[in-house]
mmCIF file of C-alpha atoms and ligand atoms in Angstrom:
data_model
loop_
_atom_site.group_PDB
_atom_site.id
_atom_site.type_symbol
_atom_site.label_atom_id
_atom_site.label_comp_id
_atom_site.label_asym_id
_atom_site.label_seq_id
_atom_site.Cartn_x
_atom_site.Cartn_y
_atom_site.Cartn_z
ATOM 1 C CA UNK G 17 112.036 -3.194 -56.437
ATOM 2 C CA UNK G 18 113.921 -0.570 -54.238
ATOM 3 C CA UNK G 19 112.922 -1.231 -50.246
ATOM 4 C CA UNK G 20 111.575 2.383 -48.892
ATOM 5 C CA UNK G 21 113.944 3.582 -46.295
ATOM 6 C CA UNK G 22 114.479 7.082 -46.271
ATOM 7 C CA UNK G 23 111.606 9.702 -45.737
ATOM 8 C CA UNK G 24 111.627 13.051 -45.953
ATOM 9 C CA UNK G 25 109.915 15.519 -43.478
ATOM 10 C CA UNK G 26 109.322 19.144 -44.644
ATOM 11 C CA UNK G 27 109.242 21.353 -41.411
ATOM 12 C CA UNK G 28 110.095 24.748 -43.186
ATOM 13 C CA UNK G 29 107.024 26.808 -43.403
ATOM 14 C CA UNK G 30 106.601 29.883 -41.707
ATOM 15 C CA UNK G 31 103.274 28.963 -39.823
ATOM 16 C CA UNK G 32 101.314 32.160 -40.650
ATOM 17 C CA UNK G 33 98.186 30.352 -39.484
ATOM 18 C CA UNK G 34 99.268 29.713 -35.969
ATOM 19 C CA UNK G 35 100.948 32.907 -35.242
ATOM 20 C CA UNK G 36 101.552 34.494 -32.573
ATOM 21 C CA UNK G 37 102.222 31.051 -31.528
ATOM 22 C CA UNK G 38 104.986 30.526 -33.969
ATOM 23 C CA UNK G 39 106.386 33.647 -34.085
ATOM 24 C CA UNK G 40 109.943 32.099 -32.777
ATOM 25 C CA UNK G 41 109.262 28.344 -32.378
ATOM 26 C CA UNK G 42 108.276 25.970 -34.763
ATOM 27 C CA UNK G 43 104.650 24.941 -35.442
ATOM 28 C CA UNK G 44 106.274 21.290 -35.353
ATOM 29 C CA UNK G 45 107.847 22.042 -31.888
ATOM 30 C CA UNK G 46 103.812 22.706 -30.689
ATOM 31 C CA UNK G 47 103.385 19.969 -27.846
ATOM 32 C CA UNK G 48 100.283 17.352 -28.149
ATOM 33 C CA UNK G 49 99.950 17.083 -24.365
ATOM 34 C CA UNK G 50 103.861 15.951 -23.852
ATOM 35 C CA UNK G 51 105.650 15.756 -26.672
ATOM 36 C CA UNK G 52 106.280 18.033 -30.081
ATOM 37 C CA UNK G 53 104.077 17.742 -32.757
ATOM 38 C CA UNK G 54 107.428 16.610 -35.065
ATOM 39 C CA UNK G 55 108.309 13.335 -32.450
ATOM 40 C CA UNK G 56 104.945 11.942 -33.383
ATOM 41 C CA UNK G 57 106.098 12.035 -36.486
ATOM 42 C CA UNK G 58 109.482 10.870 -36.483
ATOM 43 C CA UNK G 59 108.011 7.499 -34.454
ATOM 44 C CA UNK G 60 105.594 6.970 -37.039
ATOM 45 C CA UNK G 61 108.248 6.821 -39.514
ATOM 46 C CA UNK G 62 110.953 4.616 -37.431
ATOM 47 C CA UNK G 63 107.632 2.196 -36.883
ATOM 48 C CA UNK G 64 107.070 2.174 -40.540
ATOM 49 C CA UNK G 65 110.377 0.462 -41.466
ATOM 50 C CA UNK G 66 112.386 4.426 -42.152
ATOM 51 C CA UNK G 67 115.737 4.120 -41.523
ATOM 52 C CA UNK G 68 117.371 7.573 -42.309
ATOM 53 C CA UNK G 69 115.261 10.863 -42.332
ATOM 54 C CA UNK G 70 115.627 14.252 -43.739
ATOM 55 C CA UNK G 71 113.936 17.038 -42.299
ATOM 56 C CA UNK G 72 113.707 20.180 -44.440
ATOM 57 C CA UNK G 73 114.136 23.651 -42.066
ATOM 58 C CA UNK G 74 115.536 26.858 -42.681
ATOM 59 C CA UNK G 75 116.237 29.943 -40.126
ATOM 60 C CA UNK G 76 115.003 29.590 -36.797
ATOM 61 C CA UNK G 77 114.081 25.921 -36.605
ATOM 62 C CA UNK G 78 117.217 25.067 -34.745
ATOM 63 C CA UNK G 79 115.298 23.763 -31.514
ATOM 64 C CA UNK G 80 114.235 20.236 -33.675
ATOM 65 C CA UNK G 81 117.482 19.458 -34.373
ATOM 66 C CA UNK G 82 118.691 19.938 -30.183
ATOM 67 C CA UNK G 83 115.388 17.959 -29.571
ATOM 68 C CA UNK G 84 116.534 14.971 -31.635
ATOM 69 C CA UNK G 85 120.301 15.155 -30.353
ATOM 70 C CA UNK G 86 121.462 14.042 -26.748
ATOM 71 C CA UNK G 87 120.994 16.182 -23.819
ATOM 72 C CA UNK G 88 123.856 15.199 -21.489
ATOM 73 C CA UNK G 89 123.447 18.028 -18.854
ATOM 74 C CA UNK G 90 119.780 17.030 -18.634
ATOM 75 C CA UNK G 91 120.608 13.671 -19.017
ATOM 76 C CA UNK G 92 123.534 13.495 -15.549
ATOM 77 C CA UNK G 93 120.666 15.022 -13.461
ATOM 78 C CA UNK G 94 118.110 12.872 -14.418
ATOM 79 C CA UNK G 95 120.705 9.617 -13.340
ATOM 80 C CA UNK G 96 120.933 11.324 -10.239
ATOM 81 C CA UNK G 97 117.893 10.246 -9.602
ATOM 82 C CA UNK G 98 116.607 6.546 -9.312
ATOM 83 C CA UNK G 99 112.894 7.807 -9.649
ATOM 84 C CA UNK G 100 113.530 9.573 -13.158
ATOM 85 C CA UNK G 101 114.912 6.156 -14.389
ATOM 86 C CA UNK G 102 111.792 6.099 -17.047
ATOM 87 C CA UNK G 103 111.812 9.476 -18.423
ATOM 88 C CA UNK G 104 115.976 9.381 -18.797
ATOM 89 C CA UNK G 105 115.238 6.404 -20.833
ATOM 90 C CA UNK G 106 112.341 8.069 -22.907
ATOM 91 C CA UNK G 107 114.554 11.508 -23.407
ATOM 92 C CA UNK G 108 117.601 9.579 -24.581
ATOM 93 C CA UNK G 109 115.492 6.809 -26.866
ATOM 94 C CA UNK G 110 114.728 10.352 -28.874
ATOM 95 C CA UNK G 111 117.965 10.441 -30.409
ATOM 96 C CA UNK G 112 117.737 7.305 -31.265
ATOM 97 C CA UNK G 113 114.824 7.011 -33.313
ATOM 98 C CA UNK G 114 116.509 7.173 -36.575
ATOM 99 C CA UNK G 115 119.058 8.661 -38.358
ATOM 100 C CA UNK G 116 118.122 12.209 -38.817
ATOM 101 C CA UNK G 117 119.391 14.309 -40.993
ATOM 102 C CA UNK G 118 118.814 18.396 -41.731
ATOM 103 C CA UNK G 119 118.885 20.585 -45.389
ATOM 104 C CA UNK G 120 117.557 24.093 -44.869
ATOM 105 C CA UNK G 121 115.360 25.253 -47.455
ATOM 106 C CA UNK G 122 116.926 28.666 -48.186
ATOM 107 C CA UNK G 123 113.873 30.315 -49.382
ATOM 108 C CA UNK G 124 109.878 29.714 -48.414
ATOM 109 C CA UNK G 125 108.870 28.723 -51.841
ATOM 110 C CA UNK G 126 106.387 26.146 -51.153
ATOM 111 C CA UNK G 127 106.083 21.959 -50.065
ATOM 112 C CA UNK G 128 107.042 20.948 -53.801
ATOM 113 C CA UNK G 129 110.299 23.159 -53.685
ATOM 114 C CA UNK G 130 110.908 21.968 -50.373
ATOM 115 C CA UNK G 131 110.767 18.260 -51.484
ATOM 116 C CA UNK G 132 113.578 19.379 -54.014
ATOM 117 C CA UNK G 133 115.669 20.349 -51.544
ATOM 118 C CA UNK G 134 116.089 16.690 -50.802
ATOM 119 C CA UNK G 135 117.253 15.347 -53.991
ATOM 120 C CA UNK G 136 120.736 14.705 -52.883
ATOM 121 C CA UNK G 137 119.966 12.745 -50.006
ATOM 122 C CA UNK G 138 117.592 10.250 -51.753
ATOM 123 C CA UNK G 139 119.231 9.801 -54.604
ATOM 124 C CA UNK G 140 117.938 7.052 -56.944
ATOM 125 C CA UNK G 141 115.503 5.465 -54.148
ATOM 126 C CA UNK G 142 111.823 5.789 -53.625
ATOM 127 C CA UNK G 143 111.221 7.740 -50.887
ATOM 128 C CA UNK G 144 108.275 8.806 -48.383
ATOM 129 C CA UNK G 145 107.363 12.146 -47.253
ATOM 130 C CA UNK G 146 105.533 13.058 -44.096
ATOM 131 C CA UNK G 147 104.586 16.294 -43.392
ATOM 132 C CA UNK G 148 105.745 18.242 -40.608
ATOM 133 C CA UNK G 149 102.479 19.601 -39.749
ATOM 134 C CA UNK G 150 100.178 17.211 -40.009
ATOM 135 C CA UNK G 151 100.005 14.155 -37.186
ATOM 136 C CA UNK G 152 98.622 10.657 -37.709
ATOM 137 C CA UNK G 153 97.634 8.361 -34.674
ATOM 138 C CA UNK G 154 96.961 5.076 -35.113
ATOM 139 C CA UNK G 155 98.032 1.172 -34.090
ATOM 140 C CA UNK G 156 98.777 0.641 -37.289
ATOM 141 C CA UNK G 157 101.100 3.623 -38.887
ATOM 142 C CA UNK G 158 99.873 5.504 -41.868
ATOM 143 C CA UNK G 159 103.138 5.522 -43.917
ATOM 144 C CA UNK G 160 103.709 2.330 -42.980
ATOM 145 C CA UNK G 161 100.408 1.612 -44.811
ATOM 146 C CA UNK G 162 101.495 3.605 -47.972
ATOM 147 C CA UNK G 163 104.972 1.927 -47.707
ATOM 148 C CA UNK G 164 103.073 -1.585 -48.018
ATOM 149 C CA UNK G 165 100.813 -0.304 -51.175
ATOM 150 C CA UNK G 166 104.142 1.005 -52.673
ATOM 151 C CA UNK G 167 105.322 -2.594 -52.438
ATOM 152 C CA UNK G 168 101.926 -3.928 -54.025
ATOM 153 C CA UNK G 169 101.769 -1.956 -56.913
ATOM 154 C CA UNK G 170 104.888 -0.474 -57.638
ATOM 155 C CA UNK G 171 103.893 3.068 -57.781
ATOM 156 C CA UNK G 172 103.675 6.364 -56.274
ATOM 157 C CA UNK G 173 101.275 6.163 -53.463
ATOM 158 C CA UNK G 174 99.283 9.099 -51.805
ATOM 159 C CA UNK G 175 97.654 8.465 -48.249
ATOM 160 C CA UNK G 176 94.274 10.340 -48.497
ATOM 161 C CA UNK G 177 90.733 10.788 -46.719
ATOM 162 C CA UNK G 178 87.368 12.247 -47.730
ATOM 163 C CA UNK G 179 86.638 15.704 -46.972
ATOM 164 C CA UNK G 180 83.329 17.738 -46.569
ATOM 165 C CA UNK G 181 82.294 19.738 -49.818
ATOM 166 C CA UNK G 182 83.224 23.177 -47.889
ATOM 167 C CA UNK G 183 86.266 22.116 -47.171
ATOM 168 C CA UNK G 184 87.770 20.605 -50.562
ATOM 169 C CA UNK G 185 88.858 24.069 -51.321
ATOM 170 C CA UNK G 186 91.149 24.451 -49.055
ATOM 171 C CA UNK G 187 93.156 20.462 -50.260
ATOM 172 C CA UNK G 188 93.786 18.838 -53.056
ATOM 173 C CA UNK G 189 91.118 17.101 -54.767
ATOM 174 C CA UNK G 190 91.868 13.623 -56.887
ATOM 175 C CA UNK G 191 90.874 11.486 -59.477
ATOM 176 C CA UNK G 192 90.176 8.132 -58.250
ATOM 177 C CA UNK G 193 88.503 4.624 -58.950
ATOM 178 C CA UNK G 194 88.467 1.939 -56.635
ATOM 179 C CA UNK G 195 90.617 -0.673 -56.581
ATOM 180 C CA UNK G 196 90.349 -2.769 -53.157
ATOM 181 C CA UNK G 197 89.188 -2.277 -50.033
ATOM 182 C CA UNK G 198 91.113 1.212 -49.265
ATOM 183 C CA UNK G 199 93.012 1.540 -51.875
ATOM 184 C CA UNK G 200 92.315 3.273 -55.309
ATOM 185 C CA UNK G 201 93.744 4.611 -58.302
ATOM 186 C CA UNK G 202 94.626 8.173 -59.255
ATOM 187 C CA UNK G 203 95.490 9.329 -63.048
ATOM 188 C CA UNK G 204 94.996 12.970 -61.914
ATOM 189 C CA UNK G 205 94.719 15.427 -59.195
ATOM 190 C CA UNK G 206 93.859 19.243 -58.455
ATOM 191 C CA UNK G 207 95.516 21.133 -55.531
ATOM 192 C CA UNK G 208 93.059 23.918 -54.183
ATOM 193 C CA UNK G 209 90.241 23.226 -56.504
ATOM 194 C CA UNK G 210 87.660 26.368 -57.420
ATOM 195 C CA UNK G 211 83.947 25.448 -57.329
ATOM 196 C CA UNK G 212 82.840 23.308 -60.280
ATOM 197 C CA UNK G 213 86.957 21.923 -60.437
ATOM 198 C CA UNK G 214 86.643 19.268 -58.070
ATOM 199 C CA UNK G 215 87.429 15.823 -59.482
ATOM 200 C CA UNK G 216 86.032 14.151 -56.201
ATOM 201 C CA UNK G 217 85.958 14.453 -52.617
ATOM 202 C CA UNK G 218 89.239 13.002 -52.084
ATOM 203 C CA UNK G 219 92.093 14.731 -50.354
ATOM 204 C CA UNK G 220 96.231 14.009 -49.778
ATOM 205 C CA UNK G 221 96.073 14.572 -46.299
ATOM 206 C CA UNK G 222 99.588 14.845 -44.977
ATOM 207 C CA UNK G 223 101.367 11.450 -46.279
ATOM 208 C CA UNK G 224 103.152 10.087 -49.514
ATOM 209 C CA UNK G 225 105.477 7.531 -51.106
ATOM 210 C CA UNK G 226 107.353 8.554 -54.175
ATOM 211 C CA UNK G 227 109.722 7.376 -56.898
ATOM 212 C CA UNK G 228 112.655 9.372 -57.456
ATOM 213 C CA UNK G 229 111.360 10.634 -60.972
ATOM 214 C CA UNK G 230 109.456 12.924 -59.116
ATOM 215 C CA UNK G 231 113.010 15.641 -58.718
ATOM 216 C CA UNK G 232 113.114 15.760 -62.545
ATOM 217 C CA UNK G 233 109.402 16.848 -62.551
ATOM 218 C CA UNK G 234 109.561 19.005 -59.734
ATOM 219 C CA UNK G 235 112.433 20.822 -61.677
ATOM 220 C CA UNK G 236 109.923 21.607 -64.680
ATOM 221 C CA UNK G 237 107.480 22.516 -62.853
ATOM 222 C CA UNK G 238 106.361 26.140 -61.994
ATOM 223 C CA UNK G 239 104.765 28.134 -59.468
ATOM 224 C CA UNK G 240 101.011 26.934 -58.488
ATOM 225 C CA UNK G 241 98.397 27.882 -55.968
ATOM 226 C CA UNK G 242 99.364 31.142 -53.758
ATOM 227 C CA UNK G 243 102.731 31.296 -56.442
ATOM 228 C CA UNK G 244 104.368 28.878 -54.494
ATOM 229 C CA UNK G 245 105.588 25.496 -56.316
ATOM 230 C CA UNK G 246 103.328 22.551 -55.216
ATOM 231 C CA UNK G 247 104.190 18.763 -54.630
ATOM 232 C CA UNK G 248 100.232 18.231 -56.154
ATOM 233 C CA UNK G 249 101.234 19.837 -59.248
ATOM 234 C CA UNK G 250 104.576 17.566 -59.613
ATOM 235 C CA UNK G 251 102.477 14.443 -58.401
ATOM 236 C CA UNK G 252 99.678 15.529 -60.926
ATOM 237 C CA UNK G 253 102.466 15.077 -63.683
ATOM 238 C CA UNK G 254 103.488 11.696 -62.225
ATOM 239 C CA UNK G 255 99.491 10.563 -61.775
ATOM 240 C CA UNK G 256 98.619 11.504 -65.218
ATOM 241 C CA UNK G 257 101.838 9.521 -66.468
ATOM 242 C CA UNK G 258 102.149 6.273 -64.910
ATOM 243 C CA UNK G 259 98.716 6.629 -62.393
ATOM 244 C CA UNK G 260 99.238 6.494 -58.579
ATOM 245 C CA UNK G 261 97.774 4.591 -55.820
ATOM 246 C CA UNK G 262 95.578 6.649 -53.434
ATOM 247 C CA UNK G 263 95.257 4.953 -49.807
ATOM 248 C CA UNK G 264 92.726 5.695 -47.172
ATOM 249 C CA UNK G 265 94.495 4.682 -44.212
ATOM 250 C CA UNK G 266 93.011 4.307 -40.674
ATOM 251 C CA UNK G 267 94.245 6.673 -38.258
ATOM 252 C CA UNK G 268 93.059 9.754 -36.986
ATOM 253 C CA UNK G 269 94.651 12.766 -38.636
ATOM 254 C CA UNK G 270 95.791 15.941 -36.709
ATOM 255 C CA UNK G 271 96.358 19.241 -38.710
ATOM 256 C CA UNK G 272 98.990 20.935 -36.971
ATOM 257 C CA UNK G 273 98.815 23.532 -39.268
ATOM 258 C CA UNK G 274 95.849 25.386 -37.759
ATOM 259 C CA UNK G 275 94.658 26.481 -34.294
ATOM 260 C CA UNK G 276 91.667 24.149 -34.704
ATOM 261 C CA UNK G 277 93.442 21.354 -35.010
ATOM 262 C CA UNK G 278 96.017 21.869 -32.789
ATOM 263 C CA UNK G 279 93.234 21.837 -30.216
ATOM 264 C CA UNK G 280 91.974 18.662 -31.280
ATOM 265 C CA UNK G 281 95.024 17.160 -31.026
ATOM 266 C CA UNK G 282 95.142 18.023 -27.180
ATOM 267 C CA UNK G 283 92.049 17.891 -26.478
ATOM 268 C CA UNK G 284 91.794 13.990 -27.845
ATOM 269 C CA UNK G 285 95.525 12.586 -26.897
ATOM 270 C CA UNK G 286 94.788 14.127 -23.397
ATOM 271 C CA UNK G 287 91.749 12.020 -22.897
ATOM 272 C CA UNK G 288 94.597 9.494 -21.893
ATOM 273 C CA UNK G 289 95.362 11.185 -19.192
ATOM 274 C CA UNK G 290 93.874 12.073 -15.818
ATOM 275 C CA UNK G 291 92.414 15.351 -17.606
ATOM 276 C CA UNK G 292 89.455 12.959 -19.104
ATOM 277 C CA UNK G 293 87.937 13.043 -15.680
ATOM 278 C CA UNK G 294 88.606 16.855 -15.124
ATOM 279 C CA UNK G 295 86.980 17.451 -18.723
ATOM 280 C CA UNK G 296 83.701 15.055 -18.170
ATOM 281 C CA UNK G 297 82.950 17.662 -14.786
ATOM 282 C CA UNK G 298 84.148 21.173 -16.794
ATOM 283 C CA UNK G 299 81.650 19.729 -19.570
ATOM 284 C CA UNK G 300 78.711 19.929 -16.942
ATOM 285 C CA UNK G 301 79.322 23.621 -16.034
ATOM 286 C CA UNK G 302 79.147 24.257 -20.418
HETATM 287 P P1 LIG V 17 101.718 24.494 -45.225
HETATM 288 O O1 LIG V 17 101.360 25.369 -46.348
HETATM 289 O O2 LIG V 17 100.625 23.879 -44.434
HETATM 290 O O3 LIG V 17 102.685 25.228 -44.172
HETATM 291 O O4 LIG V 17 102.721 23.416 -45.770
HETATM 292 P P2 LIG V 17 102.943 26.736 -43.892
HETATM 293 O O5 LIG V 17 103.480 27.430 -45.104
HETATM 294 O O6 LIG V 17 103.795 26.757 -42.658
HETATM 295 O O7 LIG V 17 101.466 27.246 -43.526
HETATM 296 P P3 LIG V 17 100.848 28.678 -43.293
HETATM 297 O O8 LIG V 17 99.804 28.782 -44.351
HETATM 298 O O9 LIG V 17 101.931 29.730 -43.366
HETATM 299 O O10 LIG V 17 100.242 28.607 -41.913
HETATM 300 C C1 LIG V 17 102.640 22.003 -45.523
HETATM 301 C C2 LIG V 17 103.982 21.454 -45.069
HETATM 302 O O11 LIG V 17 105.027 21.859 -45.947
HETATM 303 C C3 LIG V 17 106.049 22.543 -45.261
HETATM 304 C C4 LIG V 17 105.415 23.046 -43.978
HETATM 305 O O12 LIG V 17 106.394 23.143 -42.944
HETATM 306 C C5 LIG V 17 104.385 21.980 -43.687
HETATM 307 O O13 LIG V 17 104.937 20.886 -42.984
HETATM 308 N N1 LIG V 17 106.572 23.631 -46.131
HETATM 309 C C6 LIG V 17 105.716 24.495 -46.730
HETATM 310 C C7 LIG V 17 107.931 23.724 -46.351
HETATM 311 O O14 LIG V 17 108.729 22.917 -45.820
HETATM 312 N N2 LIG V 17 108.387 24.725 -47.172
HETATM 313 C C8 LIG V 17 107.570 25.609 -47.789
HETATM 314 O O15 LIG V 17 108.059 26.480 -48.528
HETATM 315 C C9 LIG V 17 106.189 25.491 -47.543
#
């Protein structure tokens, strides 16, 4: 069996939910406390085993490709300096995360068409995606998790959680029978289910592993939900076909993608920081 060593990100979305926020920088680019939503990401992956990474943009996403390149101006003034010794080493360890490489996804036309877009990169190798917009935190990293059930099985492998019945509408909802003690599998999956279409309660929330069959289906298949072409509806294929392995891996999952969530994301990493003890006394005054 192929090792997984490439992922692919897919930053290329326009954001409508976060606007005005987004209006000229990326959603991905949105800092939890210190660093961009995207770098979280990009360490996850380099501490899962990835190698070389693909990240799908198009116009206007320029700043993640400067923030995962060298900074030498930055970088001299920082030397200057004996007491920036630990944040020269943290900005220039950035580049060197992994070997990153950009595709621009020419037109908006949805996550599954954006996977496409990376067909020449992975060639015949299994592959895992990450999406740019949503953040996992955990010790132990989530697509390192999938990467490991990949390996079990032999499979595609979709990293997933419960949601709440109001909420189901708004994911994908899958198929699923338990297999072990987090893991299950999936012959067949809905993305965006209508009342009375859910198959359970079961959502892909943010993180996959798949075989490169999945181009060829993505090829054939057309527009889904909100007439853009969806990865669920190529992984549905795939799941019906040879069956997947749905994982619910620990972590706590940050959607990037919404206001909401972008304040949990804060709100929660920041409790690291001295800001815990300013929260407990603004909590008092609520
Ligand atoms: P979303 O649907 O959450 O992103 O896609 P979006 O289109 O930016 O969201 P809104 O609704 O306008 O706020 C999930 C992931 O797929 C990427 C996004 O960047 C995000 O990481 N994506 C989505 C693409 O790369 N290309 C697309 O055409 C659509």
């Amino acid at each position: 069996m192929k090792r997984v060593r490439k992922a692919v990100i897919p930053a290329a979305g326009l954001g409508t939910r976060v606007l005005p926020a987004t209006k000229v920088m990326p959603k991905e680019m949105l800092p939890i406390v210190d660093k961009p939503a995207i770098q979280y990401i990009v360490e996850e992956a380099a501490a899962s085993g990835i190698e070389d990474i693909l990240i799908i943009t198009n116009r206007g996403k320029g700043l993640l490709e400067d923030h995962f390149d060298r900074a030498p101006e930055l970088e001299r003034r920082l030397s200057d300096d004996p007491q920036k010794e630990p944040i020269l080493q943290e900005i220039m360890n950035i580049s060197k995360l992994a070997n990153i490489f950009y595709v621009r996804q020419k037109e908006t036309k949805g996550l599954g068409h954006a996977i496409g877009c990376a067909r020449e990169f992975i060639g015949n190798e299994p592959f895992a995606v990450l999406y740019g917009d949503d953040v996992i935190l955990g010790e132990d990293p989530a697509c390192g998790q999938l990467i490991r059930a990949y390996e079990q099985f032999g499979n595609g492998v979709v990293g997933v959680k419960e949601v709440s019945p109001q909420a189901i509408s708004k994911y994908s909802s899958l198929k699923v029978e338990p297999i072990g003690e987090n893991y299950f599998r999936c012959t067949d999956m809905i993305e965006k289910p209508k009342p009375g279409e859910e198959l359970s309660l079961y959502s892909i929330l943010g993180r996959c592993v798949l075989p490169p069959e999945i181009f060829d289906i993505l090829d054939k298949t057309p527009p889904g939900a909100g007439g853009e072409i969806q990865l669920t509806d190529a992984m549905r294929t795939l799941a019906r076909r040879d069956g997947m392995t749905a994982v619910d891996f620990t972590g706590k999952r940050y959607d990037m993608g919404n206001k909401l969530g972008i304040m949990q994301a804060g709100v929660e990493v920041a409790l690291n920081h001295p800001f815990r003890a300013y929260l407990k006394e603004l909590c008092k005054t609520l």
